[in-house]
Short mmCIF file of C-alpha atoms and ligand atoms in Angstrom, two decimals:
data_model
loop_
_atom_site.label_atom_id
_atom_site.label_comp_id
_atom_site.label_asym_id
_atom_site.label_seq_id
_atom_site.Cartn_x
_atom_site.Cartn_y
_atom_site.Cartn_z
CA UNK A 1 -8.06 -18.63 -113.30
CA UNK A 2 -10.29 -18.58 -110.71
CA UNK A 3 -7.92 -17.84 -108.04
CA UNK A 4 -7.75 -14.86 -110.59
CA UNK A 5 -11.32 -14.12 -109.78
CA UNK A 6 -11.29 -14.04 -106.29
CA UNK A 7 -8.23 -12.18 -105.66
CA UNK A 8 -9.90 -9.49 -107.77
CA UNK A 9 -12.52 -9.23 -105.62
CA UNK A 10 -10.20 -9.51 -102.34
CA UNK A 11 -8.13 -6.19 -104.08
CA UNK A 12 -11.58 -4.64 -103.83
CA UNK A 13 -12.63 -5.46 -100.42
CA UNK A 14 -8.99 -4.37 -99.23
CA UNK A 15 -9.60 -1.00 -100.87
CA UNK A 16 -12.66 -0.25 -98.78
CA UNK A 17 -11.36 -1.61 -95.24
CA UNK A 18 -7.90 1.02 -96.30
CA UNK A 19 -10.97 4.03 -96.89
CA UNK A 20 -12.50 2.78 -93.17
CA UNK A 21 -15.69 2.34 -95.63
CA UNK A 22 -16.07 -1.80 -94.65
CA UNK A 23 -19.44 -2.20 -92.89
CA UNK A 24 -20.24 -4.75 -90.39
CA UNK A 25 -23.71 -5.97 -89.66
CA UNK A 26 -24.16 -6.81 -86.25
CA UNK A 27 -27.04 -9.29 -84.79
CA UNK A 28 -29.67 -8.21 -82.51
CA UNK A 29 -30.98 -11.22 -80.29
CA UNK A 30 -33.76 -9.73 -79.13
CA UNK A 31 -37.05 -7.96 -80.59
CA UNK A 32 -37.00 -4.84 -82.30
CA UNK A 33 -36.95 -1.80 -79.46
CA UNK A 34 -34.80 0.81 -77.65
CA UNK A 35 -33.25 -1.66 -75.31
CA UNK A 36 -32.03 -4.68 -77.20
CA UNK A 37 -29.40 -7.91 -76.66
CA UNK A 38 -27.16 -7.52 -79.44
CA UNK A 39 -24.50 -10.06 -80.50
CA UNK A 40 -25.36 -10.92 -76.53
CA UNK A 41 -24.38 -7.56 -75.06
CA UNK A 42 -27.30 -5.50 -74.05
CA UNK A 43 -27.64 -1.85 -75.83
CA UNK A 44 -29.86 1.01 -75.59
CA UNK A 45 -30.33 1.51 -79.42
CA UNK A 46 -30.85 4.78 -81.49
CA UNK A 47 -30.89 3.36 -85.12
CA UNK A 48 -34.16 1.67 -86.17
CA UNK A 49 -36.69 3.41 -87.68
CA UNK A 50 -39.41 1.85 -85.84
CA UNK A 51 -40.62 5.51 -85.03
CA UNK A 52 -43.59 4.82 -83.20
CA UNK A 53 -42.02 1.56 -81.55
CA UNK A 54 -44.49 -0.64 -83.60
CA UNK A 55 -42.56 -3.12 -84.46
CA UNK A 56 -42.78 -5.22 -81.32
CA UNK A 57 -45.95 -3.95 -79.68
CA UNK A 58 -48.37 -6.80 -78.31
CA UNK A 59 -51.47 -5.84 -80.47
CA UNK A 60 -49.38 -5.58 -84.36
CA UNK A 61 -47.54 -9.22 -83.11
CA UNK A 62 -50.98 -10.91 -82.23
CA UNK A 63 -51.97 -9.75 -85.43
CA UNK A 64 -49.31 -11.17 -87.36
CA UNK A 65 -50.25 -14.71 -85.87
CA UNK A 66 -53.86 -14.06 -86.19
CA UNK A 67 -52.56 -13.56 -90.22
CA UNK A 68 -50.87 -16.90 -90.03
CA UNK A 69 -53.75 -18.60 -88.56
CA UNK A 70 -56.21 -17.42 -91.08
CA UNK A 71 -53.91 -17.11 -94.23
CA UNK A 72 -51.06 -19.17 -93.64
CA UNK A 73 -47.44 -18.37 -94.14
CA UNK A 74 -46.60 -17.47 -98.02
CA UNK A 75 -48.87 -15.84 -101.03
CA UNK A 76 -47.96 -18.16 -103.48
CA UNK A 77 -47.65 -16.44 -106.47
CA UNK A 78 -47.43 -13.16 -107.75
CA UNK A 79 -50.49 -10.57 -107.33
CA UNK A 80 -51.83 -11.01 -111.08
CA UNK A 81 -51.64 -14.20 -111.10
CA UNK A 82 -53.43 -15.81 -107.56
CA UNK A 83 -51.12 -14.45 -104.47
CA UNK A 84 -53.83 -11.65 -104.16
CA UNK A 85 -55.50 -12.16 -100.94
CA UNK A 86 -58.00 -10.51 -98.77
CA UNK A 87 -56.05 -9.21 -96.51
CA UNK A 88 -54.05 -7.18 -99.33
CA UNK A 89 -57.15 -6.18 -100.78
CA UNK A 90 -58.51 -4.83 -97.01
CA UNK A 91 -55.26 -3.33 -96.96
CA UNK A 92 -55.24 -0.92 -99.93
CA UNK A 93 -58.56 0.39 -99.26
CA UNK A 94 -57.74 1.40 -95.44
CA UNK A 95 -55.06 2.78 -97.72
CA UNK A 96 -56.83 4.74 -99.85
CA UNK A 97 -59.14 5.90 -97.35
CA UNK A 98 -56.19 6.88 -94.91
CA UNK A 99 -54.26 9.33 -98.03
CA UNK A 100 -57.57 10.16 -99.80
CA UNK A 101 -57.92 13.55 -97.70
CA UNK A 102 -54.76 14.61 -99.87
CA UNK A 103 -55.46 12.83 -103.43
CA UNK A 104 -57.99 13.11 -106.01
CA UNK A 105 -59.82 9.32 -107.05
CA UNK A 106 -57.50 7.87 -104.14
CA UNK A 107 -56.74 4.59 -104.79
CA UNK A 108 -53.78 2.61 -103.01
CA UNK A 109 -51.50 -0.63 -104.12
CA UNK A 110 -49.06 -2.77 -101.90
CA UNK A 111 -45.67 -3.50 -102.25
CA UNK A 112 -43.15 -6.09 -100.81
CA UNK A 113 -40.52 -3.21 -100.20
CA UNK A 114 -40.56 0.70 -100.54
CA UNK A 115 -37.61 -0.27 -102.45
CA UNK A 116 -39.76 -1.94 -105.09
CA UNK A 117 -42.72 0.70 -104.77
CA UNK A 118 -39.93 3.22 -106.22
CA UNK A 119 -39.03 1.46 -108.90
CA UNK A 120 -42.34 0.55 -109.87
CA UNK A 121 -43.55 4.16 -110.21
CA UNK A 122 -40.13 6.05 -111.64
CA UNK A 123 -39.97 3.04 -114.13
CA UNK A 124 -43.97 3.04 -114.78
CA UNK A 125 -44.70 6.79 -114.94
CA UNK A 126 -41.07 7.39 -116.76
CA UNK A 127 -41.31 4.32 -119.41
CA UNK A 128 -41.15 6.95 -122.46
CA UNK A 129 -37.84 8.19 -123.79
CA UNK A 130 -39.18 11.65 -124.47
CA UNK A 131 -40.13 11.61 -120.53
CA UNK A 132 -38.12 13.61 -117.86
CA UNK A 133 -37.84 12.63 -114.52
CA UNK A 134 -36.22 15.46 -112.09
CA UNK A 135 -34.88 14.06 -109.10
CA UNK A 136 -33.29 15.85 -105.78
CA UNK A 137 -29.80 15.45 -105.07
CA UNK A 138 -30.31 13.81 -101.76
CA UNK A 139 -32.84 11.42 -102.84
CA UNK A 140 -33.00 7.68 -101.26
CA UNK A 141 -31.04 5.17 -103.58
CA UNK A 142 -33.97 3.49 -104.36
CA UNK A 143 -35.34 6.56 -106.09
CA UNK A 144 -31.49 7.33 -107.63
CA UNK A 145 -32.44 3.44 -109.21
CA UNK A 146 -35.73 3.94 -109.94
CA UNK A 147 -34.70 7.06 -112.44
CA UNK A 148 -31.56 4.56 -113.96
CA UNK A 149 -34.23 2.00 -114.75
CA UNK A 150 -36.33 4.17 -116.62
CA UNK A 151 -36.71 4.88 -120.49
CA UNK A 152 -37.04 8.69 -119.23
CA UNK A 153 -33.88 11.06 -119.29
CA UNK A 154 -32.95 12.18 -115.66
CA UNK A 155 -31.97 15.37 -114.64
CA UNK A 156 -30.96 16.01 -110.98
CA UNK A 157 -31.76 19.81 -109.30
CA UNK A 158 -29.84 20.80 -106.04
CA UNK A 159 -30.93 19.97 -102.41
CA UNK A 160 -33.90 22.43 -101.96
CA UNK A 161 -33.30 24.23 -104.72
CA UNK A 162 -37.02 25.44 -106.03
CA UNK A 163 -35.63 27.88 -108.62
CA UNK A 164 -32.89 25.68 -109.76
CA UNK A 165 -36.00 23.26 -110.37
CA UNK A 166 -38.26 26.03 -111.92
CA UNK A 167 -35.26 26.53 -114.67
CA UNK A 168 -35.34 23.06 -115.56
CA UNK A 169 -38.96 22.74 -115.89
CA UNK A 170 -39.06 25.61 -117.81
CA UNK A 171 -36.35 24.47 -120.19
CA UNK A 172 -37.43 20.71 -120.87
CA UNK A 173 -39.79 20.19 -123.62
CA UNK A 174 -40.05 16.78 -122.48
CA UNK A 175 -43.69 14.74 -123.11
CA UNK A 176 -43.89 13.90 -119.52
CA UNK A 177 -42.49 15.50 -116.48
CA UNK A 178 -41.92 13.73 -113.22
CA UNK A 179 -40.82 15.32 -110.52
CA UNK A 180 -39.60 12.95 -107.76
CA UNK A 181 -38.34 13.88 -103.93
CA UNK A 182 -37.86 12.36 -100.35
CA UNK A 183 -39.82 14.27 -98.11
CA UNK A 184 -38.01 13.67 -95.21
CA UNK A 185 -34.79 13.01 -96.24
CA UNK A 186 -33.03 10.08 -94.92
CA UNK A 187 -29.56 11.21 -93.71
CA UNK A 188 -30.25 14.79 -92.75
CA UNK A 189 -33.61 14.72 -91.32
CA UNK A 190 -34.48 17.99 -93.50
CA UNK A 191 -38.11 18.38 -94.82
CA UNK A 192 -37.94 18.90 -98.55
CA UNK A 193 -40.04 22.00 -99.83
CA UNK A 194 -43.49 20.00 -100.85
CA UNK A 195 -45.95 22.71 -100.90
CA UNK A 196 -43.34 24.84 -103.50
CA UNK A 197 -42.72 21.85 -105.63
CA UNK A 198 -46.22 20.95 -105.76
CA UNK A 199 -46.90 24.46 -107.03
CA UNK A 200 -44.32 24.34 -109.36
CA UNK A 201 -45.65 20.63 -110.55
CA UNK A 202 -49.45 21.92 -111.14
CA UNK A 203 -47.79 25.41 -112.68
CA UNK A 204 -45.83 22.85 -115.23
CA UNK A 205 -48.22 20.07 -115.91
CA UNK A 206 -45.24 17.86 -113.79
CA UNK A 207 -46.30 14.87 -111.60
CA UNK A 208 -44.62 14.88 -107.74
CA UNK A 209 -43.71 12.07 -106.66
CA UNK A 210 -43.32 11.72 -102.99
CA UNK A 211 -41.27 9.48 -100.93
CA UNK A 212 -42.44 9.57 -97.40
CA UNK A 213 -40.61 6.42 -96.09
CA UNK A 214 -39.93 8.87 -92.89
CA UNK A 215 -43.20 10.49 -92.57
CA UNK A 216 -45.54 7.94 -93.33
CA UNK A 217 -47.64 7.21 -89.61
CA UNK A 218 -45.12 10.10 -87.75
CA UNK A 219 -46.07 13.36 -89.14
CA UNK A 220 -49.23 15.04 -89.54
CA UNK A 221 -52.08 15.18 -86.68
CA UNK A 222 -53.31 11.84 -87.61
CA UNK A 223 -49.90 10.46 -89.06
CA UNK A 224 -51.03 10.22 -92.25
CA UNK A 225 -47.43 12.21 -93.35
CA UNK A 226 -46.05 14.83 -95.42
CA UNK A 227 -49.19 15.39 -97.37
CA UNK A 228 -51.08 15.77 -93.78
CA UNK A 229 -48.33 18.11 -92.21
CA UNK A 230 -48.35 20.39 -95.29
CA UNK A 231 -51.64 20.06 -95.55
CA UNK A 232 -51.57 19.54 -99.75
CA UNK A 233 -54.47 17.94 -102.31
CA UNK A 234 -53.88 17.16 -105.92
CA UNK A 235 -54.24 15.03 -108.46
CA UNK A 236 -50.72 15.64 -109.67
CA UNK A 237 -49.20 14.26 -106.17
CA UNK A 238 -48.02 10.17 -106.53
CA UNK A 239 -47.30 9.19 -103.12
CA UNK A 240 -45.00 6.49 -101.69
CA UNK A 241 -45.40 5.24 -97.61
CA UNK A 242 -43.71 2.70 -96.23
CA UNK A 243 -44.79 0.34 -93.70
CA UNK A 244 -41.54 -1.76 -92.44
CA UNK A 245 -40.82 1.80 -90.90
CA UNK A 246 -43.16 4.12 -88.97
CA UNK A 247 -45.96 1.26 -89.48
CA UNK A 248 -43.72 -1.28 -87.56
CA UNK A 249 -44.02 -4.42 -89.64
CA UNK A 250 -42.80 -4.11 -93.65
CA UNK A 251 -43.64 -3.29 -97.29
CA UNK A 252 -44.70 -0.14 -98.75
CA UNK A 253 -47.69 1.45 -100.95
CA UNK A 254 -48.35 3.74 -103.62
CA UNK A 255 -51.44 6.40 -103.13
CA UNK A 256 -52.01 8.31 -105.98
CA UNK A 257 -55.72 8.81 -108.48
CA UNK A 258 -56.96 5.43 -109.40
CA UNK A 259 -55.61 6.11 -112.88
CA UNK A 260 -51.62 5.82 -111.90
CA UNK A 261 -52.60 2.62 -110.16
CA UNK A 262 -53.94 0.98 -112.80
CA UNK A 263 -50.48 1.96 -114.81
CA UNK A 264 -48.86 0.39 -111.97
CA UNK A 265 -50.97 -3.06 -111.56
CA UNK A 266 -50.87 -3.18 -115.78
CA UNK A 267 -47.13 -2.41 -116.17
CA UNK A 268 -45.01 -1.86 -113.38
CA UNK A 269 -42.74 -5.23 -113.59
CA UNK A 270 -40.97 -4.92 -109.64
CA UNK A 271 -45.47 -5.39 -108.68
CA UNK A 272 -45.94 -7.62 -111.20
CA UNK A 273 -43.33 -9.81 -111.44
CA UNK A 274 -42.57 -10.80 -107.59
CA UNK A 275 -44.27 -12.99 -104.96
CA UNK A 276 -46.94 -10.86 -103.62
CA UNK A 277 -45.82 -10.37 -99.61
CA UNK A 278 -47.31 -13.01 -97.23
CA UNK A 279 -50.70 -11.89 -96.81
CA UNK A 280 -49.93 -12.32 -92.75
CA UNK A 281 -47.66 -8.99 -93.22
CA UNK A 282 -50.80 -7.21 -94.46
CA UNK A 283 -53.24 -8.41 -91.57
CA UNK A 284 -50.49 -7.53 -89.01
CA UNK A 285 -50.58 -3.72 -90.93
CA UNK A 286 -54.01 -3.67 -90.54
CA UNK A 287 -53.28 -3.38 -86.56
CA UNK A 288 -50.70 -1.22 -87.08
CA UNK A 289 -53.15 1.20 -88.88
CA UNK A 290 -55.57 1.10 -86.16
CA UNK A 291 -52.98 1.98 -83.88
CA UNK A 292 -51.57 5.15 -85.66
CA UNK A 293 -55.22 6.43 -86.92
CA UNK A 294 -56.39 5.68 -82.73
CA UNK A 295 -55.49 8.25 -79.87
CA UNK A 296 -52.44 5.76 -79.13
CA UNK A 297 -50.91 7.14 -82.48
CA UNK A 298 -51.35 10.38 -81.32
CA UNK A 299 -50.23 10.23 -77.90
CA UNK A 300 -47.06 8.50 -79.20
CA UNK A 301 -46.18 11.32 -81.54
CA UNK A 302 -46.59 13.53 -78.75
CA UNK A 303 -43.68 11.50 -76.91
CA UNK A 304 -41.52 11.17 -79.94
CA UNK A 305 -41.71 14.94 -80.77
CA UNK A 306 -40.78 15.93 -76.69
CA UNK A 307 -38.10 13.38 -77.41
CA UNK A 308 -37.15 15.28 -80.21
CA UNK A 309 -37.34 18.71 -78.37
CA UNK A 310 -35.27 17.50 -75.12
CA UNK A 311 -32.59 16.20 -77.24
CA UNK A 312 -32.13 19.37 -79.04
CA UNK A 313 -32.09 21.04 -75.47
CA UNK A 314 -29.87 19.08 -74.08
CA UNK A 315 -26.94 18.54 -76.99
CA UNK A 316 -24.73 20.99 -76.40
CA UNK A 317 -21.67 20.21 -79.07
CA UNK A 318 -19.17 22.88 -80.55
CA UNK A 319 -16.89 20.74 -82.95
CA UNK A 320 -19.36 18.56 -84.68
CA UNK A 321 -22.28 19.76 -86.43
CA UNK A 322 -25.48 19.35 -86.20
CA UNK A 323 -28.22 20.29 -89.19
CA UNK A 324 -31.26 21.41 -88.41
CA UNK A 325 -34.18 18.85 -88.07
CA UNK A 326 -37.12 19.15 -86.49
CA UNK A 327 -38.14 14.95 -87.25
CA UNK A 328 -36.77 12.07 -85.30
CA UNK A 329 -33.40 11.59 -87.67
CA UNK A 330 -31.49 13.57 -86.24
CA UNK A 331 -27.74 13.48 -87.70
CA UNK A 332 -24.16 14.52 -86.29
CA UNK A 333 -22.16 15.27 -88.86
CA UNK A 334 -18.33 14.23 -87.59
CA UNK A 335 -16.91 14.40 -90.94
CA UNK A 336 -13.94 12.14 -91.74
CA UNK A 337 -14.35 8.46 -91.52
CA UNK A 338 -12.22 7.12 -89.11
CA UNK A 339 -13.42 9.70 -86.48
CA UNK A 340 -17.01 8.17 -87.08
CA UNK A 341 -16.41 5.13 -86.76
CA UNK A 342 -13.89 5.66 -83.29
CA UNK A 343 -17.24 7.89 -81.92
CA UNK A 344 -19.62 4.79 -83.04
CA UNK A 345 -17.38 2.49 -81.05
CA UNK A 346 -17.03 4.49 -77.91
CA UNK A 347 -20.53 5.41 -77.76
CA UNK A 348 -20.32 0.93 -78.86
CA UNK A 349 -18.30 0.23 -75.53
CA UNK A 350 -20.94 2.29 -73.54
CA UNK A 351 -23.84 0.47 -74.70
CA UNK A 352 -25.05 3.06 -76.75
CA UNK A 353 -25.80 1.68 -80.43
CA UNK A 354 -25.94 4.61 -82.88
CA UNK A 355 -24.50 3.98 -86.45
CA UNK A 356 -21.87 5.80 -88.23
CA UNK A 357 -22.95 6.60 -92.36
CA UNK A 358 -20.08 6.75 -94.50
CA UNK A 359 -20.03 7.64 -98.09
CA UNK A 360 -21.34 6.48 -100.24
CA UNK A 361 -24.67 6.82 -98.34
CA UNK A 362 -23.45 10.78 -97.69
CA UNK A 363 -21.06 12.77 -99.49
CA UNK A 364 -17.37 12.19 -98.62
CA UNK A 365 -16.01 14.54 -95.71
CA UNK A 366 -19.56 14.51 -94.16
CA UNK A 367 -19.33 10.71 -92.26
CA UNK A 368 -21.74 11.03 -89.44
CA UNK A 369 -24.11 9.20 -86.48
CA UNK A 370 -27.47 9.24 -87.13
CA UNK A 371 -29.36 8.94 -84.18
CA UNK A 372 -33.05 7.89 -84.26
CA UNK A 373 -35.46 8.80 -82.00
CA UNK A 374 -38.55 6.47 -81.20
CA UNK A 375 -41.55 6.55 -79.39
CA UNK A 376 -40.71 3.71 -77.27
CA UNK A 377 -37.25 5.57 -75.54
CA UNK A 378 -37.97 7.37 -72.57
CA UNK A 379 -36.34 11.03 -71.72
CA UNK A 380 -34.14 9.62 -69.32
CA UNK A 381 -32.86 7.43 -72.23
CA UNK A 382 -32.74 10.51 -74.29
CA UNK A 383 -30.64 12.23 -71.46
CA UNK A 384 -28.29 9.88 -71.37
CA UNK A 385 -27.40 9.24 -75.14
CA UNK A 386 -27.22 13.63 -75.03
CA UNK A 387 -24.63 13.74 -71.98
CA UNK A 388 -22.98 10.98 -73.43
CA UNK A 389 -22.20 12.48 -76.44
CA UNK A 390 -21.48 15.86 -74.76
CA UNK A 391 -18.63 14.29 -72.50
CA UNK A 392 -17.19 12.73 -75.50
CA UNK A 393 -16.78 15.85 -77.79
CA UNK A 394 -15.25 17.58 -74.83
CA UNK A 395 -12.76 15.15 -74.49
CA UNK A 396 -11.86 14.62 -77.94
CA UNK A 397 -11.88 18.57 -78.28
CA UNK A 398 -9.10 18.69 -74.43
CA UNK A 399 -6.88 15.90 -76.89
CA UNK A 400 -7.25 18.02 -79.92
CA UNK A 401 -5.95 21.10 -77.94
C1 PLP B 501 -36.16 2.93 -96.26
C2 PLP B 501 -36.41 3.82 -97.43
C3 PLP B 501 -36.91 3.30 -98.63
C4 PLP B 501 -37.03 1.82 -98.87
O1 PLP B 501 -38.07 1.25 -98.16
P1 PLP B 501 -37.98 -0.30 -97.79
O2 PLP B 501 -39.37 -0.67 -97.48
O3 PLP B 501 -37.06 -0.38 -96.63
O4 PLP B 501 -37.44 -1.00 -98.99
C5 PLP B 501 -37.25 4.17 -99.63
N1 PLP B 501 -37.07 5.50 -99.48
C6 PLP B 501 -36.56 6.04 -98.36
C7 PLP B 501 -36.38 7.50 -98.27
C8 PLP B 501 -36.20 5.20 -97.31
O5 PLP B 501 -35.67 5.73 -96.21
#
């Protein structure tokens, strides 16, 4: 019988290696940055989303042992109960303060994960049947989870679709409205429509929920985001940041009035029933906060969006496609599977590390690399990755001929 069982699984795991859709993690021996030893070999990597190359910078490690030092290694227990330290308490308020320019009664909470954070608010805000959450067809999976968790009833409106979104407000007689999109979004690099959907949200009486996992600490003159570069305020806007991204070092936080996180801290079970994150993680974040609010912040943005600009200069591709992004995800759509993958490894065997996505992570036929830009590559690396990719499509394109 339980030979039964495992062959079961084995039928599964041959089905995805026969669809090219097996992944493979492979293990980086070195710290988090642009040139890395991985699995031994050294690579010149365009996949983390260390944006502002954070993760490994001198002042946001000292931290981390300064956090160790003072707090020790683990929480403990679980916010509500005693793992609330006061480093997490510091935390939220630089927070608050950071987001308040954009909220009304800012207040801010900590997570472990942004994948948590997500859950916490679509299950929180959404916990009545008779509430509707509307989510965008592109949204993160954590947010896709977030709305299956819910009591609410979801309805999903197309990719950037305002008046597709207007129609559904306008039909649903639902208590509560939630309204719930990426703002950068993750595979495309695309900048969903905020200031539109946070007219719509105010015209409706809807809340907007706003992942920024890829704009926290990147966009906006001071990197406080999406709310920053669109340069929004209202008490209807619920916003999500994460901080293993952008912020270098790992969890996430909700801003939003004082209100919502209450609701969270009183009933949103992925806070309250976890280990609150090592209090360490928070004093490191403090760091990385000083860093992105300082002139450093800025003049790294600065680099990452030149970065951005040469690459776009410099890519010159006629038989892959390239969406238009102006952020530091900036995707190649290739299409079928096994062509992604054969591009991933070339690029592999050059020691050039930029991932293929495969469904389900993007719709089938639209396989791609995503290459990420961070502050820490220099334009020479940028150059190279560009005329890389530029010999290989030419190549592949002579074959195809
Ligand atoms: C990475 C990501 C998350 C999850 O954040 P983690 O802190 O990595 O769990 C949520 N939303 C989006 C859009 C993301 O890209």
């Amino acid at each position: 019988m339980t030979q039964d069982l495992i062959a079961g699984i084995e039928r599964q795991l041959d089905t995805l290696a026969a669809q090219s859709l097996m992944r493979r993690r492979r293990t980086a021996d070195s710290p988090t940055a642009p040139r890395q030893l991985v699995d031994g070999h050294p690579m010149l990597a365009f996949c983390s989303n260390d944006y502002l190359g954070l993760a490994a910078h001198p002042r946001v490690v000292a931290a981390l042992r300064e956090g160790a030092e003072l707090y020790g290694a683990g929480s403990g227990a679980s916010h509500l109960v005693s793992g609330h330290g006061r480093a997490h308490a510091q935390l939220e308020e630089r927070l608050a303060a950071f987001e308040a320019p954009h909220l009304v009664d800012a207040r801010a909470l900590y997570f472990c994960t942004g994948y948590m954070a997500n859950l916490a608010v679509l299950t929180a805000l959404g916990s009545d049947p008779d509430a509707m959450i509307f989510s965008e067809a592109l949204n993160h999976a954590s947010l896709i989870d977030g709305a299956r968790l819910a009591r609410a009833g979801v309805t999903v409106y197309p990719h950037r679709d305002v008046a597709a979104l207007e129609a559904q407000l306008i039909a649903s007689n639902a208590r509560a409205k939630i309204v719930v999109t990426d703002s950068v979004f993750s595979m495309d690099g695309d900048l969903a429509p905020l200031p539109a959907l946070l007219a719509l949200c105010e015209r409706y009486g809807a809340w907007l929920v706003v992942d920024d996992a890829h704009g926290f600490g990147v966009l906006g003159a001071h990197g406080r985001g999406a709310l920053e570069h669109f340069d929004l305020r209202s008490p209807n806007l619920v916003y999500v940041g994460t901080l293993g991204k952008a912020a270098g070092v790992g969890g996430a936080f909700i801003a939003a009035h004082a209100s919502v996180v209450e609701l969270m801290i009183q009933r949103a079970r992925p806070y309250i029933y976890t280990t609150a994150a090592p209090p360490a993680l928070a004093h490191a974040l403090l760091a990385s906060l000083d860093i992105i609010e300082g002139e450093e912040g800025a003049a790294r943005r600065a680099h990452l969006n030149r970065l951005i600009a040469l690459l776009d200069d410099t890519l010159k591709l006629a038989r892959w496609q390239r969406p238009l992004s102006h952020t530091a995800i900036q995707p190649i759509v290739i299409g079928g599977n096994d062509e992604a993958l054969y591009v991933a490894s070339r690029l592999h065997e050059q020691g050039l590390w930029v991932p293929a996505i495969r469904p389900p992570t993007v719709a089938p036929g639209t396989a791609r690399l995503r290459v990420t830009l961070c502050a820490a590559h220099t334009e020479d690396e940028v150059a190279r990755l560009a005329a890389t990719l530029n010999a290989f499509e030419h190549q592949l394109e002579r074959s195809a001929a």
